[in-house]
Amino acid sequence: MPTTSTRFQNEQAPCGRIVAGEHYQDQDDEALVTDDWRYDCGCRTTRHEYHDGSVGRKVVHHKGKVLVDELIAGH
Ligand SMILES: [Zn+2]
């Protein structure tokens, strides 16, 4: 599946800084949709949407600390 990437400007990263970055979106067999925001400061947010409707979300601070790692059931 092709990965699409979109450049963004002036978004608030998980650390609170307003930075630019890249938003990647792709699909694979395991997850229906994967959204991946990579902020220029190094912070990262990943979101997986699964076939059963559940959504997994992971937020990593640019210093390496995992701020959020959760799975939300789709029902
Ligand atoms: Zn950051």
Coordinates of C-alpha atoms and ligand atoms in Angstrom, one line a residue:
M1 CA 0.0 0.0 0.0
P2 CA 1.3 3.4 -0.8
T3 CA 2.2 5.8 2.1
T4 CA 1.0 9.3 1.7
S5 CA 2.8 12.1 3.5
T6 CA 1.7 15.6 4.1
R7 CA 3.9 18.4 5.4
F8 CA 2.3 20.5 8.1
Q9 CA 3.2 23.8 9.8
N10 CA 2.5 25.2 13.2
E11 CA 1.0 22.2 14.9
Q12 CA 1.2 21.7 18.6
A13 CA 3.5 18.7 19.4
P14 CA 2.9 16.5 22.5
C15 CA 5.6 18.5 24.4
G16 CA 3.6 21.7 23.9
R17 CA 5.9 23.3 21.3
I18 CA 4.4 24.6 18.1
V19 CA 6.4 23.0 15.3
A20 CA 6.2 21.8 11.8
G21 CA 6.4 18.2 10.8
E22 CA 5.2 15.4 8.6
H23 CA 1.9 13.4 8.7
Y24 CA 2.1 9.9 7.2
Q25 CA -0.9 7.8 6.4
D26 CA -0.9 4.3 5.2
Q27 CA -2.7 1.0 5.3
D28 CA -1.6 -2.5 5.9
D29 CA -3.1 -6.0 6.6
E30 CA -3.0 -5.6 10.4
A31 CA -4.4 -2.1 10.7
L32 CA -7.0 -0.5 8.6
V33 CA -5.4 2.9 8.8
T34 CA -2.2 4.1 10.3
D35 CA -1.7 7.8 11.0
D36 CA 1.7 8.9 12.0
W37 CA 2.6 12.4 12.9
R38 CA 6.3 13.1 13.1
Y39 CA 7.1 16.5 14.6
D40 CA 10.3 18.3 13.8
C41 CA 11.2 18.5 17.5
G42 CA 11.2 14.7 17.6
C43 CA 7.8 14.0 19.2
R44 CA 5.7 11.4 17.6
T45 CA 2.0 10.5 17.6
T46 CA 0.8 7.2 16.0
R47 CA -2.8 6.2 15.6
H48 CA -4.0 2.8 14.3
E49 CA -7.5 2.1 13.3
Y50 CA -8.3 -1.6 13.3
H51 CA -10.8 -3.6 11.3
D52 CA -13.0 -4.2 14.4
G53 CA -13.3 -0.5 14.9
S54 CA -10.9 -0.2 17.8
V55 CA -8.4 2.5 17.8
G56 CA -4.9 2.4 19.2
R57 CA -3.0 5.6 20.1
K58 CA 0.6 6.1 21.1
V59 CA 2.2 9.5 21.9
V60 CA 5.9 9.7 22.4
H61 CA 7.7 12.7 23.7
H62 CA 10.9 13.8 21.8
K63 CA 13.0 12.8 24.9
G64 CA 11.7 9.3 24.5
K65 CA 9.1 9.1 27.2
V66 CA 5.8 7.4 26.2
L67 CA 3.0 9.8 27.2
V68 CA 0.0 7.8 25.9
D69 CA -0.3 4.2 24.9
E70 CA -3.9 3.2 24.8
L71 CA -6.3 1.0 22.9
I72 CA -9.9 2.2 22.7
A73 CA -12.5 -0.5 21.9
G74 CA -14.7 0.3 19.0
H75 CA -18.0 -0.7 20.6
Ligands
ZN1 ZN 8.6 17.7 21.2

